[in-house]
CSV table of C-alpha atoms in Angstrom, one decimal:
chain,number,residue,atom,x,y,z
A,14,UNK,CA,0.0,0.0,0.0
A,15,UNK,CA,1.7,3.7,-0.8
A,16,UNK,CA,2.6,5.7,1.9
A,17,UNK,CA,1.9,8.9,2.8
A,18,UNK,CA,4.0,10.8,5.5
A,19,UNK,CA,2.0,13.5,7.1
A,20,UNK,CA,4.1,16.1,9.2
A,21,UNK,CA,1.9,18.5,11.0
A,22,UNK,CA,1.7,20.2,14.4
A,23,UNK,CA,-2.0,20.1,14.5
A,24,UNK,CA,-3.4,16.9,15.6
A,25,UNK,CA,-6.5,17.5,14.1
A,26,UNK,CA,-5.3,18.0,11.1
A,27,UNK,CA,-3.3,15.0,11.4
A,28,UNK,CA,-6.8,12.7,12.3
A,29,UNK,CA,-8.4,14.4,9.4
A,30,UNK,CA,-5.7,13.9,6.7
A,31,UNK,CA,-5.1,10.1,7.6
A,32,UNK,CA,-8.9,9.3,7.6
A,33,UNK,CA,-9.1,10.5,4.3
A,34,UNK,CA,-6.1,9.0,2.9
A,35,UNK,CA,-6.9,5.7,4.4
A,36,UNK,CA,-10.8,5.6,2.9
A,37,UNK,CA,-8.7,6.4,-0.7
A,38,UNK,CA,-6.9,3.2,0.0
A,39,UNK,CA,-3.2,5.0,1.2
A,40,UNK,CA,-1.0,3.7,4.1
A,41,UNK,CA,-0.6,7.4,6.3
A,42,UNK,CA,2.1,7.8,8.7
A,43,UNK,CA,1.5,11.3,10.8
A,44,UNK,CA,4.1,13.5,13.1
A,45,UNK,CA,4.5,16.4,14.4
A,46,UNK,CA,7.9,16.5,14.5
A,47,UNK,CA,10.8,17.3,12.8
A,48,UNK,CA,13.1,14.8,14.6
A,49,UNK,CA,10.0,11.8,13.6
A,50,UNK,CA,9.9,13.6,10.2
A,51,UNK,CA,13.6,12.4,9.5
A,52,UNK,CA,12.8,9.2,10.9
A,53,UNK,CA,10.3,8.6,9.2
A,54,UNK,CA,11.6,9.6,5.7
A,55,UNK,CA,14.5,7.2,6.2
A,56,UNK,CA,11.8,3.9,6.1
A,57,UNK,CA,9.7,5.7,3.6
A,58,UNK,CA,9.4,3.2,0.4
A,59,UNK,CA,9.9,4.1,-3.3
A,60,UNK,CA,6.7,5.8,-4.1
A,61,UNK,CA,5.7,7.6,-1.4
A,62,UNK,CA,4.8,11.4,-0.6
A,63,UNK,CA,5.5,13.8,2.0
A,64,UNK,CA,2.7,16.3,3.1
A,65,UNK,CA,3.9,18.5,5.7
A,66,UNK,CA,2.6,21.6,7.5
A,67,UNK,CA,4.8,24.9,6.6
A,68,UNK,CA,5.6,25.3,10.6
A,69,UNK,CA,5.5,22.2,12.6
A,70,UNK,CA,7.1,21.4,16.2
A,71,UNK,CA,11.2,21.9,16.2
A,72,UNK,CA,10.6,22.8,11.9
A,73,UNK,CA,9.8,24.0,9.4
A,74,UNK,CA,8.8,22.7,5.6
A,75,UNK,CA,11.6,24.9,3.9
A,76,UNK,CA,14.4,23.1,6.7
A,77,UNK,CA,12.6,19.4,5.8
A,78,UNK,CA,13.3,19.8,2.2
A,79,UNK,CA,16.7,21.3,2.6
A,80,UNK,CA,17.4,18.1,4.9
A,81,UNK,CA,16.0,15.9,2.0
A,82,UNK,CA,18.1,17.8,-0.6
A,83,UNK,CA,21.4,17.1,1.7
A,84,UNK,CA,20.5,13.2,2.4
A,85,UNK,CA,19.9,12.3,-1.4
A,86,UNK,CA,16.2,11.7,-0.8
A,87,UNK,CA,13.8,13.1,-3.5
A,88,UNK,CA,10.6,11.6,-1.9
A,89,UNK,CA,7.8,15.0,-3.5
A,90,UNK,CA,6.8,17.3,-0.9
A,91,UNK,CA,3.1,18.9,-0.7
A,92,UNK,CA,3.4,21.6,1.6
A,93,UNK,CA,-0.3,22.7,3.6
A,94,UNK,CA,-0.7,26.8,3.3
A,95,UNK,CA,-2.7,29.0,5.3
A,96,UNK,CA,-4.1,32.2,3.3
A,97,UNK,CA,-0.8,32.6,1.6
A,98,UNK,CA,-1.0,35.2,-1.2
A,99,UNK,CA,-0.3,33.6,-4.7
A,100,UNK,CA,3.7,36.0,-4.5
A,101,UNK,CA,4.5,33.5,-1.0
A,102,UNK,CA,2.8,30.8,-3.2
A,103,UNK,CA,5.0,30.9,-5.6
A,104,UNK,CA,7.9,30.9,-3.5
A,105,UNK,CA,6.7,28.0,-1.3
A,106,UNK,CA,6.6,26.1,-4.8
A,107,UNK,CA,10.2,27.4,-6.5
A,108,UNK,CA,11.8,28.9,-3.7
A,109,UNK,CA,12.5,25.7,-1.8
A,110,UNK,CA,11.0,22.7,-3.4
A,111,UNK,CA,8.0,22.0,-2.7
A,112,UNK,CA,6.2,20.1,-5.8
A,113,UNK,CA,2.7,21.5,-5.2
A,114,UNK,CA,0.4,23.1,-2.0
A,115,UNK,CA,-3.3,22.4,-0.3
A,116,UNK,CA,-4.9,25.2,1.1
A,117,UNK,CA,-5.9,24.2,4.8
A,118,UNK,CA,-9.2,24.9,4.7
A,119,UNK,CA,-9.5,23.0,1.8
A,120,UNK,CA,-7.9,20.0,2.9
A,121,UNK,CA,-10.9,17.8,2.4
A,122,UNK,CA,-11.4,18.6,-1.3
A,123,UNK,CA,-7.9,19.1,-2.3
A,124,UNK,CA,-5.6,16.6,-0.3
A,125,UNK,CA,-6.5,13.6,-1.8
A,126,UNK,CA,-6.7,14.7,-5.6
A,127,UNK,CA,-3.5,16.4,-4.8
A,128,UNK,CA,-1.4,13.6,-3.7
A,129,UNK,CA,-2.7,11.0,-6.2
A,130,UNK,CA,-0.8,12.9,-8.9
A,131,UNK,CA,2.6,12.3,-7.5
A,132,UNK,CA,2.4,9.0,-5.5
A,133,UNK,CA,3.7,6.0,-7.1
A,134,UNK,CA,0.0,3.9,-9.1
A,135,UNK,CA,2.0,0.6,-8.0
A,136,UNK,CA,-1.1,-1.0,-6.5
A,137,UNK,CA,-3.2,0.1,-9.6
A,138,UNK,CA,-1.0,-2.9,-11.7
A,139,UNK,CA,-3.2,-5.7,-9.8
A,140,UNK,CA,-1.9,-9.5,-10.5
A,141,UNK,CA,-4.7,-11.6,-10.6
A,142,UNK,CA,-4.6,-15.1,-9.8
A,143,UNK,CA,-4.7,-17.9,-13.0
A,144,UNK,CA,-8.6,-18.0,-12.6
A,145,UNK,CA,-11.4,-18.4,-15.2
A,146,UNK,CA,-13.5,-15.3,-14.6
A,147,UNK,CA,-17.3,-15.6,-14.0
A,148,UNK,CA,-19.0,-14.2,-17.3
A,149,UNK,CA,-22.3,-13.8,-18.6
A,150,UNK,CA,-22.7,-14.1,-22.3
A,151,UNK,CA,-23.6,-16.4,-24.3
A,152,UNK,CA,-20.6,-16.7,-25.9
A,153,UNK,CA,-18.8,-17.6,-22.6
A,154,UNK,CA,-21.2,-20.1,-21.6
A,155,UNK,CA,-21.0,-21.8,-24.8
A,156,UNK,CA,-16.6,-21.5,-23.8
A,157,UNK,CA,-17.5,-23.5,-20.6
A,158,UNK,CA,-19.3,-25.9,-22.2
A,159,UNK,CA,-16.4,-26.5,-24.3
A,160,UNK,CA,-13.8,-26.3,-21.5
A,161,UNK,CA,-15.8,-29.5,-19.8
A,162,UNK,CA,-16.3,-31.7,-23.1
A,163,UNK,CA,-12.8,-31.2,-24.1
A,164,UNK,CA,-11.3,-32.0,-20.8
A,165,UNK,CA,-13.0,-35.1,-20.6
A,166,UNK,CA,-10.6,-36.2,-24.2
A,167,UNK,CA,-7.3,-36.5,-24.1
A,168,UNK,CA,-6.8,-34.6,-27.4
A,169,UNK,CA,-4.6,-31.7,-27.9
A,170,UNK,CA,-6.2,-28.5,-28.5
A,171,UNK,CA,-5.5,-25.1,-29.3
A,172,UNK,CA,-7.3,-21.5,-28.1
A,173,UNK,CA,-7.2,-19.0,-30.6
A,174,UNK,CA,-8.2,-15.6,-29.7
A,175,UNK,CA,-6.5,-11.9,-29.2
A,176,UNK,CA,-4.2,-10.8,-26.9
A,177,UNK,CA,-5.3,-10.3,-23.2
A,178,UNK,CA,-8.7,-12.1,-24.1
A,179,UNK,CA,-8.0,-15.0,-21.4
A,180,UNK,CA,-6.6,-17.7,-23.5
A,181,UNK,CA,-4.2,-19.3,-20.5
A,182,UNK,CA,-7.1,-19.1,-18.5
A,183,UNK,CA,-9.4,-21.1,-20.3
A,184,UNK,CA,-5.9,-23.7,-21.1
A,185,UNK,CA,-5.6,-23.6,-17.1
A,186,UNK,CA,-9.3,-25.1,-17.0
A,187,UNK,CA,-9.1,-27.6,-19.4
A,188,UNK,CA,-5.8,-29.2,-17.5
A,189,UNK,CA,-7.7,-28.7,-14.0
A,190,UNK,CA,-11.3,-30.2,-15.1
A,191,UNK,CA,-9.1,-33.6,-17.0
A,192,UNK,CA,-8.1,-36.8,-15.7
A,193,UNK,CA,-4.9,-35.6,-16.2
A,194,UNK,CA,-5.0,-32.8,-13.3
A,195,UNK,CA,-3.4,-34.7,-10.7
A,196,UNK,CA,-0.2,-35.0,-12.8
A,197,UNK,CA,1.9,-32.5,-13.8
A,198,UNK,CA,1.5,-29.1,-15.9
A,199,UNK,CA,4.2,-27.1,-17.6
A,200,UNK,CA,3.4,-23.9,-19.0
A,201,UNK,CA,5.6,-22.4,-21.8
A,202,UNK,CA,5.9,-19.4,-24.0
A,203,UNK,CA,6.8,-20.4,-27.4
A,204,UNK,CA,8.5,-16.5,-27.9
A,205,UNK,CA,10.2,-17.1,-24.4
A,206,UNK,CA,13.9,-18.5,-23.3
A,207,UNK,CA,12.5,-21.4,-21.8
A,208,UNK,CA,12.8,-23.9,-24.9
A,209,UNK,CA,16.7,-22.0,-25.3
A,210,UNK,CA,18.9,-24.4,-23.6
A,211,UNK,CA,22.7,-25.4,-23.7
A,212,UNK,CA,24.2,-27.8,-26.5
A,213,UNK,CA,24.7,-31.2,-26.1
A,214,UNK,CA,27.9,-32.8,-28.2
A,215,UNK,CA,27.9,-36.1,-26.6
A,216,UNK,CA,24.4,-36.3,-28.0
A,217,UNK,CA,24.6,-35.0,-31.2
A,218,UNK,CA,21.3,-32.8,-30.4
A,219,UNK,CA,20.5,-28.9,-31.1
A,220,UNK,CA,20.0,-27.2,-28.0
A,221,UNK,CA,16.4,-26.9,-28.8
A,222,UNK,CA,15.4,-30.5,-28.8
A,223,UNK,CA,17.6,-31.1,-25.7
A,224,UNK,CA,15.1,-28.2,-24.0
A,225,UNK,CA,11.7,-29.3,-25.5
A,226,UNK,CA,12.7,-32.9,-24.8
A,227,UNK,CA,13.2,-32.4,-21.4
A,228,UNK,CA,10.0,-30.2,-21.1
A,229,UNK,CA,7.9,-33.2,-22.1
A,230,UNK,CA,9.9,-35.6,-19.6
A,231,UNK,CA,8.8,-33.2,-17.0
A,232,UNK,CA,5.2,-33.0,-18.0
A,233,UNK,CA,5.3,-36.9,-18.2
A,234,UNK,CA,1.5,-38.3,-17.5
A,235,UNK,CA,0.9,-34.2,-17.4
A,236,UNK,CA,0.1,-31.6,-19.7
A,237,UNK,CA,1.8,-29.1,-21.6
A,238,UNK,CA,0.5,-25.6,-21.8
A,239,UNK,CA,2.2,-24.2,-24.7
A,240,UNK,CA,1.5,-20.1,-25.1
A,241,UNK,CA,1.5,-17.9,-28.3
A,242,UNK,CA,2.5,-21.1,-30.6
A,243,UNK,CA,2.5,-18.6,-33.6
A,244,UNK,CA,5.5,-17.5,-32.4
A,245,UNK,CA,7.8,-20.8,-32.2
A,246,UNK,CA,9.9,-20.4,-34.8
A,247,UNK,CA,10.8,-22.9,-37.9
A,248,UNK,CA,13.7,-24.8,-36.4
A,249,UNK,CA,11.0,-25.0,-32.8
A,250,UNK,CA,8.3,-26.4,-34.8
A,251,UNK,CA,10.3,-28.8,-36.7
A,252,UNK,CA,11.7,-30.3,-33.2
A,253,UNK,CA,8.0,-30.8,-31.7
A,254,UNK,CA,6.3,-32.0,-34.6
A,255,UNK,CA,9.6,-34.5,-34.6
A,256,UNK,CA,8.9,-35.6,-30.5
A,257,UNK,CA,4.7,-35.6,-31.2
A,258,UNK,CA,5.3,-38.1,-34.3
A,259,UNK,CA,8.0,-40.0,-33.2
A,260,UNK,CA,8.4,-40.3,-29.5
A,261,UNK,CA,4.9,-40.2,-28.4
A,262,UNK,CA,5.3,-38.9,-25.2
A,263,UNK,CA,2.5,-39.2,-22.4
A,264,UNK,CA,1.9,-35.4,-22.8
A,265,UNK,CA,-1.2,-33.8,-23.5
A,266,UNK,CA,-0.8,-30.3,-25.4
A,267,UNK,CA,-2.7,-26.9,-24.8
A,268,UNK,CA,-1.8,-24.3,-27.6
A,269,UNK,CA,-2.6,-20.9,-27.2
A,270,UNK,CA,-2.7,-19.1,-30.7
A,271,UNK,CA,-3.8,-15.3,-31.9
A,272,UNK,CA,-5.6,-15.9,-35.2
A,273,UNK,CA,-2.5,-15.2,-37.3
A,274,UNK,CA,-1.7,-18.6,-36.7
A,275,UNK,CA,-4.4,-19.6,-39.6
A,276,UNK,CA,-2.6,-17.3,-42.1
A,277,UNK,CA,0.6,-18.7,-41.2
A,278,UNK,CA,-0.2,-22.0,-42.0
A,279,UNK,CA,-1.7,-21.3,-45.1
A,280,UNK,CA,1.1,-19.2,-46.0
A,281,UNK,CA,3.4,-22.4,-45.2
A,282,UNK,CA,5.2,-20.3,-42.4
A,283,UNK,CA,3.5,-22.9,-39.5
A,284,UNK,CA,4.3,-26.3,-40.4
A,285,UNK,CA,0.4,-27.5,-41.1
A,286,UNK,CA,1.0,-31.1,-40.1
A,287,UNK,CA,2.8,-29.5,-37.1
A,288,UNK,CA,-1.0,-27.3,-36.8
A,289,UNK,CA,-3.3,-30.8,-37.7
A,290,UNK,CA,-1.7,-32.7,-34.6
A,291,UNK,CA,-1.9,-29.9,-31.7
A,292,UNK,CA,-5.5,-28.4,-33.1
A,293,UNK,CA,-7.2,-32.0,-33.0
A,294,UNK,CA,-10.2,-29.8,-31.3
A,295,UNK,CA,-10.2,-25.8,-30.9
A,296,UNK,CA,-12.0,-22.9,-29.1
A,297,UNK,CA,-12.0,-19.3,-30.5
A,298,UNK,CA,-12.2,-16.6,-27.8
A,299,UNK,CA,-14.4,-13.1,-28.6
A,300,UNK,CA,-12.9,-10.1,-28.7
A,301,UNK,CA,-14.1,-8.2,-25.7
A,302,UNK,CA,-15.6,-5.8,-28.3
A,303,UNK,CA,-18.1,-8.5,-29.5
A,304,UNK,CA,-19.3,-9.4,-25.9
A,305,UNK,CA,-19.3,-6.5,-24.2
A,306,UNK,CA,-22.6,-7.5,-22.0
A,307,UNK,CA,-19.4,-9.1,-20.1
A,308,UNK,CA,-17.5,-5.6,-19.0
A,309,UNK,CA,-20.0,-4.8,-15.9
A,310,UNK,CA,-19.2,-8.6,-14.8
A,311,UNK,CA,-15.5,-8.3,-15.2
A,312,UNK,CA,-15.2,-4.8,-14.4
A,313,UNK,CA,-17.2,-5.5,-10.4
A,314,UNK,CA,-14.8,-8.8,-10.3
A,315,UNK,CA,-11.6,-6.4,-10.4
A,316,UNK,CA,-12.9,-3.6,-8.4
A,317,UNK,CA,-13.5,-6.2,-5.9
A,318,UNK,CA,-10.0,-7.9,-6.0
A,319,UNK,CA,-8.7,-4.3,-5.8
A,320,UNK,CA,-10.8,-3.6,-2.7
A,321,UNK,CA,-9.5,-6.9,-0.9
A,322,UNK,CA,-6.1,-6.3,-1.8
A,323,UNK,CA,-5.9,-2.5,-0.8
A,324,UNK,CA,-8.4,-3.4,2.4
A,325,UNK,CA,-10.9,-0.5,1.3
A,326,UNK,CA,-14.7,-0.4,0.6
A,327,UNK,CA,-15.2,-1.8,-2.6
A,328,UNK,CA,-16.0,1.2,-5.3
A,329,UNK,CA,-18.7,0.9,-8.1
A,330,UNK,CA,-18.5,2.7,-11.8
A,331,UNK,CA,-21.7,4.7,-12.6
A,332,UNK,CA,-24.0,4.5,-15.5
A,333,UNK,CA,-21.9,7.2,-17.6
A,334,UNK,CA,-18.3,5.2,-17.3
A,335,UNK,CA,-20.0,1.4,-18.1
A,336,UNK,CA,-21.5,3.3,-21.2
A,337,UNK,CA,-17.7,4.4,-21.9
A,338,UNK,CA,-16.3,1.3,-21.1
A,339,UNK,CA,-18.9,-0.5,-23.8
A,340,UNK,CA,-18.2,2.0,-26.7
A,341,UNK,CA,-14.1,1.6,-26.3
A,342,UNK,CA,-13.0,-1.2,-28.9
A,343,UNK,CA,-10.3,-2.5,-26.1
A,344,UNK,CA,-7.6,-3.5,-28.4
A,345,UNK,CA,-5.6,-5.0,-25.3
A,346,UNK,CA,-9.1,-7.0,-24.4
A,347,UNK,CA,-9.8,-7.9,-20.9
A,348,UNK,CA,-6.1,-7.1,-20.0
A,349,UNK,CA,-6.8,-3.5,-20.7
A,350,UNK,CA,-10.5,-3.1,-19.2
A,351,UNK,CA,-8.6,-4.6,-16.1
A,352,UNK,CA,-5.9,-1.8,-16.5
A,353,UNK,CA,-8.1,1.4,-17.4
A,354,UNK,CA,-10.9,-0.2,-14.2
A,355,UNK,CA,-8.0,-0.4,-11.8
A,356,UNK,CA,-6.4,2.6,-12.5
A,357,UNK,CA,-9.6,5.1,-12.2
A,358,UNK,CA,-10.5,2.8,-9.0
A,359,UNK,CA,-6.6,4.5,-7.8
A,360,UNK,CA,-7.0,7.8,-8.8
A,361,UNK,CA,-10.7,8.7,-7.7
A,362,UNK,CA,-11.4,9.7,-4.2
A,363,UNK,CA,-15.0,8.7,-4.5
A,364,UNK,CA,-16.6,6.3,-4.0
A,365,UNK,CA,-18.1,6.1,-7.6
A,366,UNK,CA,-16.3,6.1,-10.8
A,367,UNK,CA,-17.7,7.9,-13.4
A,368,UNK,CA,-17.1,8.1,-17.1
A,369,UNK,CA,-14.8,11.8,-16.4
A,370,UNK,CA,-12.4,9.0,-14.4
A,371,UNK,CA,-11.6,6.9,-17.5
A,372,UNK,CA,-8.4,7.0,-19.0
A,373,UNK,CA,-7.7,5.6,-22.1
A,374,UNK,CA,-4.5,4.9,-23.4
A,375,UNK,CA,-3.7,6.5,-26.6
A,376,UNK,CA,-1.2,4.9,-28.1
A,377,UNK,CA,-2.7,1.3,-28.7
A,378,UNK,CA,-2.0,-0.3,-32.4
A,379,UNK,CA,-5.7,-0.7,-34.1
A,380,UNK,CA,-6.7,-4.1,-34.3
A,381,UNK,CA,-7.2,-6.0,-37.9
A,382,UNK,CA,-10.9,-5.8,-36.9
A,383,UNK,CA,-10.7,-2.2,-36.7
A,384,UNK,CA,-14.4,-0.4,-37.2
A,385,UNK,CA,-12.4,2.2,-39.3
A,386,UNK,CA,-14.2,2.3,-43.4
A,387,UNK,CA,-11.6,1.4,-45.6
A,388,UNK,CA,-12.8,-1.4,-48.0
A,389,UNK,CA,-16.3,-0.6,-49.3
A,390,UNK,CA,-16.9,-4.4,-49.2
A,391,UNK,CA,-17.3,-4.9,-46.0
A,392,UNK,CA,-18.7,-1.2,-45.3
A,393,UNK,CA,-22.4,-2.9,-44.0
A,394,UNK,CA,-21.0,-5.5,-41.4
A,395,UNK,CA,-18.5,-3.0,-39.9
A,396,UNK,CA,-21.5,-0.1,-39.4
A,397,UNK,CA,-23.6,-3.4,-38.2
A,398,UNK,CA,-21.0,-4.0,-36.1
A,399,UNK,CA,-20.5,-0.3,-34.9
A,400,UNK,CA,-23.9,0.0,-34.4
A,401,UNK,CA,-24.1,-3.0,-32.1
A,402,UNK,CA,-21.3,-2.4,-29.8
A,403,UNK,CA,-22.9,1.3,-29.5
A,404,UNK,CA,-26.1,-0.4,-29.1
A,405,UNK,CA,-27.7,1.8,-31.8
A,406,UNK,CA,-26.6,5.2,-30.6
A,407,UNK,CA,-26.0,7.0,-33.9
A,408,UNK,CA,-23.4,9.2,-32.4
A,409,UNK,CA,-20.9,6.6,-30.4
A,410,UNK,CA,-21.2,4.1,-33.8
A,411,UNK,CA,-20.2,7.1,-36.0
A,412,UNK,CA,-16.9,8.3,-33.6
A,413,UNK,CA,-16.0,4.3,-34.0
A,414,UNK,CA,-16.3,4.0,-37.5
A,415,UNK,CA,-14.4,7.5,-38.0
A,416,UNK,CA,-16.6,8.9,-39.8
A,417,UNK,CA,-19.3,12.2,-39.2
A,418,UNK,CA,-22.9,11.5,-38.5
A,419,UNK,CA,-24.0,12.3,-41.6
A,420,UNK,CA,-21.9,10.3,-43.6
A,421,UNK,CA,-23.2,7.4,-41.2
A,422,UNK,CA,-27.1,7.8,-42.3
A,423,UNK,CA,-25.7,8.4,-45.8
A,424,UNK,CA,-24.2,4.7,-45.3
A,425,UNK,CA,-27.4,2.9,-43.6
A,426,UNK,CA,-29.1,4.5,-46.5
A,427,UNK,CA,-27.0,3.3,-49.2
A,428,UNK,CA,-27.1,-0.2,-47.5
A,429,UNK,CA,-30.5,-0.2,-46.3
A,430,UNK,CA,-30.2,-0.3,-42.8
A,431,UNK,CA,-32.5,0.8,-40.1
């Protein structure tokens, strides 16, 4: 949890600022003075702010800053003003150090917005356990449905789907729900080091058969969950499909794939009888753009991981930010709705997030399913597909297809849609 060192004379003041700063889900440690103030900022963690009073018992702010400065400790200090002119202001600010200023008698509105912009948003990058997420469409209860028959073979499989759309998860199931989920599982990435290992000479073997040999021994009576297979290269493939065909371990194999992996094997850059053997049964995972009846379900499962893990009162997004959150395309998937949930959950005080809260990121790569007009022949299923996921408001299906309004009923026209 990020910590917040209070220095402050008034113990009022002090009760006040930690009670807000612990309902926003900080850690605050409050002195009065300046002897605890030095204490204090030698255990402070990376991240962490300093608010301190501009007098406070045996100091002042100006003499705790100039004590930073001398120490080597750069920990941002928000000095708390009393009816200083915007002149004595300024100096606070550029005189000595002081990154930015709450007016006392302000303190309840301004001491929590103010600090959020300079403590470190560690706790908003949440791990979540390997879990299957509870989900309500009908695509997802089709996926579970899925999970259950194909656990119950023994046949490899392969999940295709986007990136951060859950496809480990769903692997993770599969191996948990089999006969086989008492015995070992070994998850690899096929882009990773782990199938990089040392050469062998008194075998005669590549260092990558040696390492996907011995990931197989491990996984003996197990199962293999083997991530992002598009991205094994040539000489990878060739040793696998060489193990599979001719050494028949007692490994069952879990592919994750993004759908490039089709194209490469059509294109002969994926080895197909390579693709035949480990997709001997498949499940395609939505984009979180085509279910998004699912973002209230997963958005309340991370708000309340986030509340367990930072011990607060679980907060709730308004009507305004799931409408936001719906219209988004979410090019990262359910990785990003996690990211842009967790990180308005850290940066609001309140105890609702609304759609003002929502940050999203502006540098994300368009997906190949982009909304965006560019072939005429498929003009009437994108603006079908606009109009869906903006569930028919004219205006949020237009700013996703990139295009005016007008142009938009020009289009439904042209194609005949209502």
């Amino acid at each position: 949890m990020n910590k917040v060192l209070i220095v402050d004379a008034s113990e009022s003041d002090r009760r006040l600022m930690s009670g807000l700063l612990v309902k926003s889900g900080y850690e605050p440690i409050a002195v009065e003075t300046m002897e605890a103030a030095k204490d204090e900022v030698a255990k402070l963690p990376p991240g962490a702010v300093i608010v301190t009073a501009m007098t406070f018992v045996r100091g002042t702010a100006q003499e705790l800053v100039n004590w930073q400065k001398r120490e080597g400790y750069t920990f941002p200090v928000i000095a708390v003003v009393d009816n200083l002119n915007p002149l004595e202001i300024a100096d606070v600010m550029k005189g000595w150090g002081a990154v930015d200023i709450i007016q006392r008698l302000a303190m309840d509105k301004q001491l929590v917005e103010t600090v959020v912009r300079y403590v470190s948003p560690e706790k908003a990058l949440l791990i979540l356990p390997n879990v299957l997420i509870p989900r309500q469409s009908e695509a997802f209860r089709r996926i579970g449905l899925s999970i259950r028959t194909i656990a119950a073979t023994n046949a490899n499989a392969i999940i295709f789907g986007e990136c951060g759309t859950g496809k480990e998860q769903i692997a993770r199931q599969i191996y948990m729900h089999s006969s086989r989920a008492q015995k070992p599982c070994t998850v690899i990435e096929a882009g990773g080091a782990a199938l990089v290992g040392q050469h062998d000479p008194t075998t005669l073997r590549s260092e990558i058969y040696n390492r996907i040999e011995s990931c197989f021994k491990k996984a003996d009576g197990g199962t293999i969950i083997l991530k992002n297979i598009h991205l094994l290269n040539f000489d990878k493939q060739t040793v696998l499909l060489h193990i599979l065909e001719n050494e028949h371990p007692d490994v069952r194999v879990i592919c994750t794939a993004e759908p490039e992996l089709l194209k490469m094997v059509s294109e002969k850059t994926f080895r197909p009888n390579l693709f035949y053997i480990l997709r001997q049964i498949d499940i395609a995972v939505p984009p979180l753009r085509e279910v998004t009846e699912d973002i209230a379900t997963l958005s309340e499962y991370f708000l309340a991981s986030y509340s367990n893990s930072m011990g607060a009162d679980q907060k709730r997004l308004d009507a305004s930010a799931l409408k936001e959150l719906k219209v988004y395309p979410f090019p990262g998937n359910v990785r990003e709705l996690k990211d842009v949930v967790l990180f308005a959950a850290f940066h609001t005080s309140a105890d609702v997030i609304t759609a003002s809260d929502l940050n999203f990121s502006q540098s994300e790569p368009a997906p190949n399913s982009s909304l965006n007009l560019q072939d005429p022949t498929m003009e009437k299923a994108k603006i079908n597909a606009a109009l869906k996921q903006a569930q028919g408001n004219k205006t949020m299906a237009a700013k996703l297809l990139n295009i005016d309004r007008t142009t938009l009923y020009i289009k439904m026209r042209q194609y005949g849609l209502k």
